[in-house]
Amino acid sequence: MLKKTSAESYTIMNELVLPNDTNTFGNLMGGRLLYWMDICAAMAAQKHCGHVVVTASVDNVSFKHPIKLGDAVKIEGKVTRGFNTSVEVRLDVWAQDLPSGTKIKSNEAYYTFVAIDKAGNTINVPELAPETEHEQKLYDGALRRRQLRLILGGKMQPDDATELKALFMESQKEA
Ligand SMILES: CC(=O)SCCNC(=O)CCNC(=O)[C@H](O)C(C)(C)COP(=O)(O)OP(=O)(O)OC[C@H]1O[C@@H](n2cnc3c(N)ncnc32)[C@H](O)[C@@H]1OP(=O)(O)O
Protein backbone atom coordinates (compact mmCIF):
# COMPACT_ATOMS: atom_id res chain seq x y z
CA MET A 1 0.00 0.00 0.00
CA LEU A 2 1.18 3.54 -0.83
CA LYS A 3 2.91 5.35 2.06
CA LYS A 4 1.71 8.80 3.07
CA THR A 5 3.42 11.72 4.82
CA SER A 6 2.34 13.67 7.90
CA ALA A 7 2.06 16.77 5.69
CA GLU A 8 -0.72 15.06 3.75
CA SER A 9 -2.89 14.72 6.85
CA TYR A 10 -1.95 18.08 8.42
CA THR A 11 -5.13 19.84 9.55
CA ILE A 12 -5.71 23.22 11.21
CA MET A 13 -8.94 24.13 12.95
CA ASN A 14 -9.74 27.55 14.42
CA GLU A 15 -12.53 28.24 16.90
CA LEU A 16 -13.61 31.35 18.85
CA VAL A 17 -14.61 30.78 22.50
CA LEU A 18 -18.20 32.06 22.85
CA PRO A 19 -20.37 32.32 26.00
CA ASN A 20 -22.03 28.95 25.34
CA ASP A 21 -18.59 27.25 25.38
CA THR A 22 -17.62 28.42 28.89
CA ASN A 23 -18.11 27.49 32.52
CA THR A 24 -19.24 29.91 35.26
CA PHE A 25 -15.68 31.31 35.52
CA GLY A 26 -15.75 32.34 31.86
CA ASN A 27 -13.23 29.66 30.86
CA LEU A 28 -13.58 27.21 27.98
CA MET A 29 -15.16 23.94 29.15
CA GLY A 30 -12.74 20.99 28.92
CA GLY A 31 -15.38 18.82 27.23
CA ARG A 32 -15.91 21.40 24.47
CA LEU A 33 -12.18 21.49 23.78
CA LEU A 34 -12.01 17.66 23.65
CA TYR A 35 -14.91 17.73 21.17
CA TRP A 36 -13.12 20.20 18.88
CA MET A 37 -9.90 18.17 19.19
CA ASP A 38 -11.78 14.98 18.23
CA ILE A 39 -13.13 16.65 15.09
CA CYS A 40 -9.72 18.04 14.06
CA ALA A 41 -8.03 14.68 14.71
CA ALA A 42 -10.73 12.76 12.83
CA MET A 43 -10.25 15.03 9.79
CA ALA A 44 -6.50 14.37 9.84
CA ALA A 45 -7.06 10.61 10.22
CA GLN A 46 -9.55 10.51 7.33
CA LYS A 47 -7.14 12.38 5.04
CA HIS A 48 -4.50 9.73 5.80
CA CYS A 49 -6.77 6.67 5.62
CA GLY A 50 -8.93 7.72 2.67
CA HIS A 51 -11.85 6.23 4.60
CA VAL A 52 -14.26 7.08 7.37
CA VAL A 53 -12.70 6.59 10.81
CA VAL A 54 -14.00 6.10 14.34
CA THR A 55 -12.30 7.24 17.54
CA ALA A 56 -10.88 4.19 19.33
CA SER A 57 -9.14 5.95 22.22
CA VAL A 58 -7.95 9.27 23.61
CA ASP A 59 -4.77 9.36 25.67
CA ASN A 60 -4.38 11.35 28.84
CA VAL A 61 -5.03 15.07 28.16
CA SER A 62 -3.76 17.72 30.60
CA PHE A 63 -5.27 21.20 30.68
CA LYS A 64 -2.23 23.40 31.31
CA HIS A 65 -3.87 26.87 31.26
CA PRO A 66 -7.47 28.09 31.30
CA ILE A 67 -8.67 29.40 27.93
CA LYS A 68 -10.79 32.52 28.27
CA LEU A 69 -14.04 33.71 26.73
CA GLY A 70 -13.18 35.58 23.52
CA ASP A 71 -9.88 33.73 22.95
CA ALA A 72 -9.19 32.07 19.62
CA VAL A 73 -8.33 28.37 19.79
CA LYS A 74 -6.06 26.91 17.14
CA ILE A 75 -5.82 23.12 16.89
CA GLU A 76 -3.22 21.43 14.68
CA GLY A 77 -3.47 17.71 13.93
CA LYS A 78 -1.38 15.25 11.93
CA VAL A 79 -0.96 11.50 11.69
CA THR A 80 2.22 10.26 13.38
CA ARG A 81 2.00 6.61 12.35
CA GLY A 82 -0.28 4.12 10.62
CA PHE A 83 -0.49 0.57 12.04
CA ASN A 84 -2.74 -2.15 10.56
CA THR A 85 -6.25 -0.70 10.71
CA SER A 86 -5.52 2.18 13.12
CA VAL A 87 -3.65 5.47 13.07
CA GLU A 88 -2.28 7.71 15.81
CA VAL A 89 -2.93 11.46 15.50
CA ARG A 90 -0.97 14.09 17.39
CA LEU A 91 -2.74 17.31 18.36
CA ASP A 92 -1.26 20.64 19.46
CA VAL A 93 -3.60 23.26 20.86
CA TRP A 94 -2.91 27.00 21.18
CA ALA A 95 -4.98 29.76 22.77
CA GLN A 96 -4.64 33.32 21.52
CA ASP A 97 -5.87 36.59 22.97
CA LEU A 98 -6.61 38.24 19.64
CA PRO A 99 -6.41 41.96 20.61
CA SER A 100 -2.94 41.55 22.20
CA GLY A 101 -1.78 38.68 19.98
CA THR A 102 -0.53 36.76 23.07
CA LYS A 103 -0.45 33.06 22.24
CA ILE A 104 0.03 30.17 24.69
CA LYS A 105 0.34 26.42 24.19
CA SER A 106 -2.63 24.89 25.94
CA ASN A 107 -2.63 21.16 25.23
CA GLU A 108 -0.97 18.27 23.47
CA ALA A 109 -2.73 14.97 22.95
CA TYR A 110 -2.78 11.72 21.00
CA TYR A 111 -5.98 10.25 19.58
CA THR A 112 -6.28 6.82 17.93
CA PHE A 113 -8.70 6.15 15.08
CA VAL A 114 -9.72 2.96 13.28
CA ALA A 115 -10.66 3.01 9.59
CA ILE A 116 -13.91 1.32 8.67
CA ASP A 117 -15.69 0.54 5.39
CA LYS A 118 -19.35 1.18 4.58
CA ALA A 119 -20.35 -2.09 6.25
CA GLY A 120 -18.51 -1.10 9.44
CA ASN A 121 -15.65 -3.58 8.96
CA THR A 122 -12.14 -2.45 9.90
CA ILE A 123 -9.80 -1.93 6.93
CA ASN A 124 -6.05 -1.54 6.45
CA VAL A 125 -4.57 1.97 6.49
CA PRO A 126 -1.53 3.38 4.61
CA GLU A 127 1.82 3.39 6.40
CA LEU A 128 3.40 6.73 7.29
CA ALA A 129 6.75 7.86 5.90
CA PRO A 130 8.40 10.34 8.32
CA GLU A 131 10.12 13.23 6.49
CA THR A 132 11.80 15.15 9.33
CA GLU A 133 13.76 14.30 12.48
CA HIS A 134 10.79 15.43 14.60
CA GLU A 135 8.37 13.26 12.62
CA GLN A 136 10.74 10.30 13.01
CA LYS A 137 10.75 10.84 16.80
CA LEU A 138 6.95 10.94 16.90
CA TYR A 139 6.83 7.83 14.66
CA ASP A 140 9.19 5.87 16.95
CA GLY A 141 7.32 6.96 20.11
CA ALA A 142 3.99 5.96 18.56
CA LEU A 143 4.80 2.26 18.94
CA ARG A 144 5.43 2.63 22.69
CA ARG A 145 2.32 4.78 23.18
CA ARG A 146 0.29 2.18 21.24
CA GLN A 147 1.52 -0.61 23.51
CA LEU A 148 0.69 1.40 26.65
CA ARG A 149 -2.84 2.26 25.50
CA LEU A 150 -3.53 -1.32 24.37
CA ILE A 151 -2.41 -2.64 27.77
CA LEU A 152 -4.64 -0.07 29.53
CA GLY A 153 -7.51 -0.99 27.18
CA GLY A 154 -7.09 -4.67 28.00
CA LYS A 155 -6.09 -5.49 24.41
CA MET A 156 -2.45 -6.45 25.04
CA GLN A 157 -0.59 -8.42 27.69
CA PRO A 158 2.22 -6.43 29.35
CA ASP A 159 4.66 -9.25 28.47
CA ASP A 160 4.02 -8.63 24.75
CA ALA A 161 4.89 -4.92 24.97
CA THR A 162 8.53 -5.39 23.97
CA GLU A 163 9.33 -1.75 23.01
CA LEU A 164 7.75 -0.43 26.21
CA LYS A 165 9.65 -2.96 28.33
CA ALA A 166 12.92 -2.05 26.59
CA LEU A 167 12.36 1.62 27.52
CA PHE A 168 11.94 0.74 31.21
CA MET A 169 15.04 -1.50 31.13
CA GLU A 170 17.06 1.39 29.62
CA SER A 171 15.95 3.87 32.30
CA GLN A 172 16.73 1.31 35.03
CA LYS A 173 20.26 0.90 33.64
CA GLU A 174 20.76 4.71 33.63
CA ALA A 175 19.52 5.10 37.27
C1 LIG B 1 -14.96 10.30 15.08
C2 LIG B 1 -15.83 9.77 16.21
O1 LIG B 1 -16.03 10.40 17.20
S1 LIG B 1 -16.50 8.16 16.06
C3 LIG B 1 -17.54 7.89 17.46
C4 LIG B 1 -16.82 7.34 18.64
N1 LIG B 1 -16.19 6.08 18.40
C5 LIG B 1 -16.87 4.92 18.24
O2 LIG B 1 -18.09 4.86 18.24
C6 LIG B 1 -16.05 3.67 18.09
C7 LIG B 1 -16.69 2.47 18.80
N2 LIG B 1 -15.75 1.33 18.86
C8 LIG B 1 -15.62 0.49 17.83
O3 LIG B 1 -16.31 0.58 16.81
C9 LIG B 1 -14.60 -0.63 17.99
O4 LIG B 1 -14.34 -0.81 19.36
C10 LIG B 1 -13.25 -0.30 17.25
C11 LIG B 1 -13.50 -0.26 15.75
C12 LIG B 1 -12.66 1.04 17.70
C13 LIG B 1 -12.25 -1.39 17.58
O5 LIG B 1 -12.81 -2.60 17.20
P1 LIG B 1 -12.42 -3.97 17.97
O6 LIG B 1 -13.12 -5.07 17.28
O7 LIG B 1 -12.62 -3.78 19.43
O8 LIG B 1 -10.90 -3.97 17.81
P2 LIG B 1 -9.91 -4.94 17.10
O9 LIG B 1 -9.36 -5.80 18.17
O10 LIG B 1 -10.49 -5.60 15.87
O11 LIG B 1 -8.80 -3.90 16.62
C14 LIG B 1 -9.04 -2.97 15.59
C15 LIG B 1 -8.03 -1.88 15.75
O12 LIG B 1 -8.43 -1.07 16.85
C16 LIG B 1 -7.31 -0.86 17.70
N3 LIG B 1 -7.80 -0.68 19.06
C17 LIG B 1 -8.73 -1.41 19.69
N4 LIG B 1 -8.92 -0.93 20.94
C18 LIG B 1 -8.08 0.12 21.07
C19 LIG B 1 -7.80 1.03 22.13
N5 LIG B 1 -8.41 0.96 23.31
N6 LIG B 1 -6.86 1.98 21.92
C20 LIG B 1 -6.21 2.09 20.74
N7 LIG B 1 -6.45 1.25 19.69
C21 LIG B 1 -7.37 0.29 19.87
C22 LIG B 1 -6.50 -2.14 17.56
O13 LIG B 1 -5.15 -1.95 17.96
C23 LIG B 1 -6.64 -2.39 16.08
O14 LIG B 1 -5.70 -1.58 15.38
P3 LIG B 1 -4.58 -2.25 14.42
O15 LIG B 1 -5.34 -3.05 13.41
O16 LIG B 1 -3.88 -1.10 13.81
O17 LIG B 1 -3.74 -3.10 15.30
mmCIF file of C-alpha atoms and ligand atoms in Angstrom:
data_model
loop_
_atom_site.group_PDB
_atom_site.id
_atom_site.type_symbol
_atom_site.label_atom_id
_atom_site.label_comp_id
_atom_site.label_asym_id
_atom_site.label_seq_id
_atom_site.Cartn_x
_atom_site.Cartn_y
_atom_site.Cartn_z
ATOM 1 C CA MET A 1 0.000 0.000 0.000
ATOM 2 C CA LEU A 2 1.185 3.542 -0.829
ATOM 3 C CA LYS A 3 2.910 5.345 2.058
ATOM 4 C CA LYS A 4 1.711 8.798 3.066
ATOM 5 C CA THR A 5 3.418 11.719 4.820
ATOM 6 C CA SER A 6 2.343 13.671 7.897
ATOM 7 C CA ALA A 7 2.059 16.770 5.689
ATOM 8 C CA GLU A 8 -0.716 15.064 3.745
ATOM 9 C CA SER A 9 -2.889 14.722 6.852
ATOM 10 C CA TYR A 10 -1.949 18.081 8.419
ATOM 11 C CA THR A 11 -5.132 19.840 9.549
ATOM 12 C CA ILE A 12 -5.706 23.219 11.210
ATOM 13 C CA MET A 13 -8.938 24.131 12.953
ATOM 14 C CA ASN A 14 -9.741 27.553 14.419
ATOM 15 C CA GLU A 15 -12.532 28.245 16.905
ATOM 16 C CA LEU A 16 -13.608 31.347 18.847
ATOM 17 C CA VAL A 17 -14.609 30.776 22.500
ATOM 18 C CA LEU A 18 -18.201 32.056 22.847
ATOM 19 C CA PRO A 19 -20.372 32.323 26.002
ATOM 20 C CA ASN A 20 -22.031 28.953 25.335
ATOM 21 C CA ASP A 21 -18.589 27.246 25.380
ATOM 22 C CA THR A 22 -17.616 28.423 28.888
ATOM 23 C CA ASN A 23 -18.112 27.488 32.525
ATOM 24 C CA THR A 24 -19.245 29.909 35.256
ATOM 25 C CA PHE A 25 -15.680 31.312 35.518
ATOM 26 C CA GLY A 26 -15.751 32.344 31.863
ATOM 27 C CA ASN A 27 -13.226 29.663 30.864
ATOM 28 C CA LEU A 28 -13.576 27.212 27.981
ATOM 29 C CA MET A 29 -15.159 23.938 29.151
ATOM 30 C CA GLY A 30 -12.745 20.988 28.918
ATOM 31 C CA GLY A 31 -15.379 18.823 27.226
ATOM 32 C CA ARG A 32 -15.914 21.398 24.474
ATOM 33 C CA LEU A 33 -12.181 21.490 23.780
ATOM 34 C CA LEU A 34 -12.008 17.660 23.651
ATOM 35 C CA TYR A 35 -14.914 17.725 21.169
ATOM 36 C CA TRP A 36 -13.118 20.203 18.880
ATOM 37 C CA MET A 37 -9.900 18.167 19.195
ATOM 38 C CA ASP A 38 -11.780 14.982 18.229
ATOM 39 C CA ILE A 39 -13.125 16.653 15.088
ATOM 40 C CA CYS A 40 -9.717 18.038 14.062
ATOM 41 C CA ALA A 41 -8.027 14.677 14.710
ATOM 42 C CA ALA A 42 -10.734 12.756 12.829
ATOM 43 C CA MET A 43 -10.248 15.030 9.790
ATOM 44 C CA ALA A 44 -6.496 14.371 9.840
ATOM 45 C CA ALA A 45 -7.064 10.610 10.216
ATOM 46 C CA GLN A 46 -9.551 10.509 7.332
ATOM 47 C CA LYS A 47 -7.138 12.376 5.036
ATOM 48 C CA HIS A 48 -4.505 9.732 5.803
ATOM 49 C CA CYS A 49 -6.770 6.674 5.619
ATOM 50 C CA GLY A 50 -8.934 7.723 2.672
ATOM 51 C CA HIS A 51 -11.852 6.228 4.600
ATOM 52 C CA VAL A 52 -14.265 7.078 7.374
ATOM 53 C CA VAL A 53 -12.699 6.590 10.809
ATOM 54 C CA VAL A 54 -13.997 6.096 14.337
ATOM 55 C CA THR A 55 -12.301 7.236 17.542
ATOM 56 C CA ALA A 56 -10.878 4.190 19.330
ATOM 57 C CA SER A 57 -9.140 5.948 22.218
ATOM 58 C CA VAL A 58 -7.949 9.267 23.606
ATOM 59 C CA ASP A 59 -4.772 9.356 25.671
ATOM 60 C CA ASN A 60 -4.377 11.353 28.843
ATOM 61 C CA VAL A 61 -5.033 15.075 28.160
ATOM 62 C CA SER A 62 -3.764 17.716 30.598
ATOM 63 C CA PHE A 63 -5.267 21.198 30.676
ATOM 64 C CA LYS A 64 -2.233 23.401 31.313
ATOM 65 C CA HIS A 65 -3.866 26.866 31.259
ATOM 66 C CA PRO A 66 -7.471 28.088 31.299
ATOM 67 C CA ILE A 67 -8.670 29.403 27.927
ATOM 68 C CA LYS A 68 -10.786 32.522 28.270
ATOM 69 C CA LEU A 69 -14.039 33.711 26.731
ATOM 70 C CA GLY A 70 -13.179 35.585 23.515
ATOM 71 C CA ASP A 71 -9.879 33.733 22.947
ATOM 72 C CA ALA A 72 -9.190 32.065 19.617
ATOM 73 C CA VAL A 73 -8.326 28.372 19.792
ATOM 74 C CA LYS A 74 -6.063 26.911 17.137
ATOM 75 C CA ILE A 75 -5.824 23.115 16.886
ATOM 76 C CA GLU A 76 -3.221 21.433 14.679
ATOM 77 C CA GLY A 77 -3.468 17.709 13.935
ATOM 78 C CA LYS A 78 -1.383 15.250 11.934
ATOM 79 C CA VAL A 79 -0.961 11.498 11.690
ATOM 80 C CA THR A 80 2.223 10.260 13.375
ATOM 81 C CA ARG A 81 2.000 6.608 12.353
ATOM 82 C CA GLY A 82 -0.281 4.119 10.622
ATOM 83 C CA PHE A 83 -0.488 0.573 12.036
ATOM 84 C CA ASN A 84 -2.744 -2.146 10.564
ATOM 85 C CA THR A 85 -6.251 -0.696 10.708
ATOM 86 C CA SER A 86 -5.521 2.176 13.116
ATOM 87 C CA VAL A 87 -3.651 5.475 13.074
ATOM 88 C CA GLU A 88 -2.278 7.705 15.812
ATOM 89 C CA VAL A 89 -2.929 11.457 15.496
ATOM 90 C CA ARG A 90 -0.965 14.094 17.393
ATOM 91 C CA LEU A 91 -2.735 17.307 18.362
ATOM 92 C CA ASP A 92 -1.256 20.635 19.456
ATOM 93 C CA VAL A 93 -3.602 23.261 20.860
ATOM 94 C CA TRP A 94 -2.908 27.002 21.183
ATOM 95 C CA ALA A 95 -4.985 29.759 22.774
ATOM 96 C CA GLN A 96 -4.642 33.323 21.516
ATOM 97 C CA ASP A 97 -5.873 36.587 22.970
ATOM 98 C CA LEU A 98 -6.614 38.245 19.641
ATOM 99 C CA PRO A 99 -6.405 41.957 20.611
ATOM 100 C CA SER A 100 -2.936 41.552 22.202
ATOM 101 C CA GLY A 101 -1.781 38.681 19.985
ATOM 102 C CA THR A 102 -0.534 36.759 23.068
ATOM 103 C CA LYS A 103 -0.452 33.056 22.243
ATOM 104 C CA ILE A 104 0.032 30.168 24.685
ATOM 105 C CA LYS A 105 0.342 26.420 24.186
ATOM 106 C CA SER A 106 -2.627 24.892 25.944
ATOM 107 C CA ASN A 107 -2.631 21.156 25.232
ATOM 108 C CA GLU A 108 -0.967 18.274 23.473
ATOM 109 C CA ALA A 109 -2.728 14.966 22.955
ATOM 110 C CA TYR A 110 -2.778 11.721 20.999
ATOM 111 C CA TYR A 111 -5.983 10.249 19.577
ATOM 112 C CA THR A 112 -6.281 6.815 17.931
ATOM 113 C CA PHE A 113 -8.699 6.148 15.082
ATOM 114 C CA VAL A 114 -9.715 2.958 13.284
ATOM 115 C CA ALA A 115 -10.660 3.010 9.588
ATOM 116 C CA ILE A 116 -13.912 1.316 8.671
ATOM 117 C CA ASP A 117 -15.686 0.545 5.392
ATOM 118 C CA LYS A 118 -19.347 1.181 4.581
ATOM 119 C CA ALA A 119 -20.348 -2.088 6.253
ATOM 120 C CA GLY A 120 -18.512 -1.097 9.437
ATOM 121 C CA ASN A 121 -15.646 -3.580 8.958
ATOM 122 C CA THR A 122 -12.143 -2.455 9.897
ATOM 123 C CA ILE A 123 -9.795 -1.930 6.932
ATOM 124 C CA ASN A 124 -6.055 -1.538 6.455
ATOM 125 C CA VAL A 125 -4.573 1.968 6.492
ATOM 126 C CA PRO A 126 -1.534 3.376 4.611
ATOM 127 C CA GLU A 127 1.823 3.387 6.401
ATOM 128 C CA LEU A 128 3.399 6.728 7.287
ATOM 129 C CA ALA A 129 6.751 7.858 5.900
ATOM 130 C CA PRO A 130 8.399 10.336 8.321
ATOM 131 C CA GLU A 131 10.116 13.233 6.490
ATOM 132 C CA THR A 132 11.800 15.148 9.326
ATOM 133 C CA GLU A 133 13.756 14.296 12.482
ATOM 134 C CA HIS A 134 10.786 15.433 14.602
ATOM 135 C CA GLU A 135 8.367 13.260 12.616
ATOM 136 C CA GLN A 136 10.739 10.295 13.012
ATOM 137 C CA LYS A 137 10.753 10.840 16.798
ATOM 138 C CA LEU A 138 6.949 10.936 16.898
ATOM 139 C CA TYR A 139 6.832 7.830 14.661
ATOM 140 C CA ASP A 140 9.194 5.872 16.954
ATOM 141 C CA GLY A 141 7.324 6.957 20.105
ATOM 142 C CA ALA A 142 3.991 5.957 18.557
ATOM 143 C CA LEU A 143 4.801 2.262 18.943
ATOM 144 C CA ARG A 144 5.429 2.627 22.692
ATOM 145 C CA ARG A 145 2.323 4.776 23.176
ATOM 146 C CA ARG A 146 0.287 2.184 21.244
ATOM 147 C CA GLN A 147 1.517 -0.612 23.505
ATOM 148 C CA LEU A 148 0.695 1.395 26.649
ATOM 149 C CA ARG A 149 -2.842 2.256 25.500
ATOM 150 C CA LEU A 150 -3.532 -1.325 24.368
ATOM 151 C CA ILE A 151 -2.411 -2.640 27.772
ATOM 152 C CA LEU A 152 -4.639 -0.073 29.533
ATOM 153 C CA GLY A 153 -7.510 -0.988 27.176
ATOM 154 C CA GLY A 154 -7.090 -4.674 28.004
ATOM 155 C CA LYS A 155 -6.085 -5.486 24.410
ATOM 156 C CA MET A 156 -2.449 -6.451 25.039
ATOM 157 C CA GLN A 157 -0.589 -8.424 27.688
ATOM 158 C CA PRO A 158 2.223 -6.425 29.352
ATOM 159 C CA ASP A 159 4.665 -9.246 28.474
ATOM 160 C CA ASP A 160 4.021 -8.635 24.752
ATOM 161 C CA ALA A 161 4.889 -4.918 24.973
ATOM 162 C CA THR A 162 8.530 -5.393 23.971
ATOM 163 C CA GLU A 163 9.331 -1.748 23.015
ATOM 164 C CA LEU A 164 7.752 -0.432 26.211
ATOM 165 C CA LYS A 165 9.651 -2.959 28.335
ATOM 166 C CA ALA A 166 12.919 -2.051 26.592
ATOM 167 C CA LEU A 167 12.358 1.618 27.518
ATOM 168 C CA PHE A 168 11.941 0.736 31.214
ATOM 169 C CA MET A 169 15.036 -1.501 31.133
ATOM 170 C CA GLU A 170 17.062 1.391 29.620
ATOM 171 C CA SER A 171 15.950 3.874 32.296
ATOM 172 C CA GLN A 172 16.726 1.306 35.032
ATOM 173 C CA LYS A 173 20.261 0.905 33.642
ATOM 174 C CA GLU A 174 20.762 4.708 33.635
ATOM 175 C CA ALA A 175 19.518 5.096 37.268
HETATM 176 C C1 LIG B 1 -14.958 10.298 15.078
HETATM 177 C C2 LIG B 1 -15.832 9.767 16.208
HETATM 178 O O1 LIG B 1 -16.034 10.400 17.200
HETATM 179 S S1 LIG B 1 -16.498 8.162 16.056
HETATM 180 C C3 LIG B 1 -17.539 7.887 17.455
HETATM 181 C C4 LIG B 1 -16.823 7.337 18.635
HETATM 182 N N1 LIG B 1 -16.187 6.081 18.397
HETATM 183 C C5 LIG B 1 -16.871 4.917 18.238
HETATM 184 O O2 LIG B 1 -18.094 4.861 18.242
HETATM 185 C C6 LIG B 1 -16.048 3.673 18.095
HETATM 186 C C7 LIG B 1 -16.687 2.469 18.803
HETATM 187 N N2 LIG B 1 -15.752 1.328 18.856
HETATM 188 C C8 LIG B 1 -15.624 0.486 17.826
HETATM 189 O O3 LIG B 1 -16.312 0.580 16.813
HETATM 190 C C9 LIG B 1 -14.601 -0.627 17.989
HETATM 191 O O4 LIG B 1 -14.336 -0.813 19.363
HETATM 192 C C10 LIG B 1 -13.254 -0.300 17.255
HETATM 193 C C11 LIG B 1 -13.496 -0.260 15.745
HETATM 194 C C12 LIG B 1 -12.657 1.037 17.698
HETATM 195 C C13 LIG B 1 -12.246 -1.390 17.580
HETATM 196 O O5 LIG B 1 -12.814 -2.602 17.199
HETATM 197 P P1 LIG B 1 -12.419 -3.970 17.973
HETATM 198 O O6 LIG B 1 -13.121 -5.069 17.279
HETATM 199 O O7 LIG B 1 -12.620 -3.782 19.425
HETATM 200 O O8 LIG B 1 -10.898 -3.967 17.809
HETATM 201 P P2 LIG B 1 -9.911 -4.944 17.099
HETATM 202 O O9 LIG B 1 -9.357 -5.804 18.168
HETATM 203 O O10 LIG B 1 -10.485 -5.603 15.872
HETATM 204 O O11 LIG B 1 -8.801 -3.903 16.616
HETATM 205 C C14 LIG B 1 -9.043 -2.974 15.593
HETATM 206 C C15 LIG B 1 -8.033 -1.881 15.752
HETATM 207 O O12 LIG B 1 -8.427 -1.074 16.853
HETATM 208 C C16 LIG B 1 -7.309 -0.857 17.704
HETATM 209 N N3 LIG B 1 -7.799 -0.677 19.057
HETATM 210 C C17 LIG B 1 -8.729 -1.413 19.689
HETATM 211 N N4 LIG B 1 -8.919 -0.926 20.937
HETATM 212 C C18 LIG B 1 -8.079 0.118 21.069
HETATM 213 C C19 LIG B 1 -7.795 1.030 22.133
HETATM 214 N N5 LIG B 1 -8.405 0.958 23.307
HETATM 215 N N6 LIG B 1 -6.859 1.983 21.921
HETATM 216 C C20 LIG B 1 -6.213 2.087 20.743
HETATM 217 N N7 LIG B 1 -6.451 1.255 19.694
HETATM 218 C C21 LIG B 1 -7.370 0.287 19.872
HETATM 219 C C22 LIG B 1 -6.495 -2.136 17.560
HETATM 220 O O13 LIG B 1 -5.155 -1.950 17.962
HETATM 221 C C23 LIG B 1 -6.637 -2.390 16.078
HETATM 222 O O14 LIG B 1 -5.705 -1.579 15.383
HETATM 223 P P3 LIG B 1 -4.581 -2.248 14.421
HETATM 224 O O15 LIG B 1 -5.343 -3.048 13.412
HETATM 225 O O16 LIG B 1 -3.883 -1.097 13.807
HETATM 226 O O17 LIG B 1 -3.737 -3.103 15.298
#
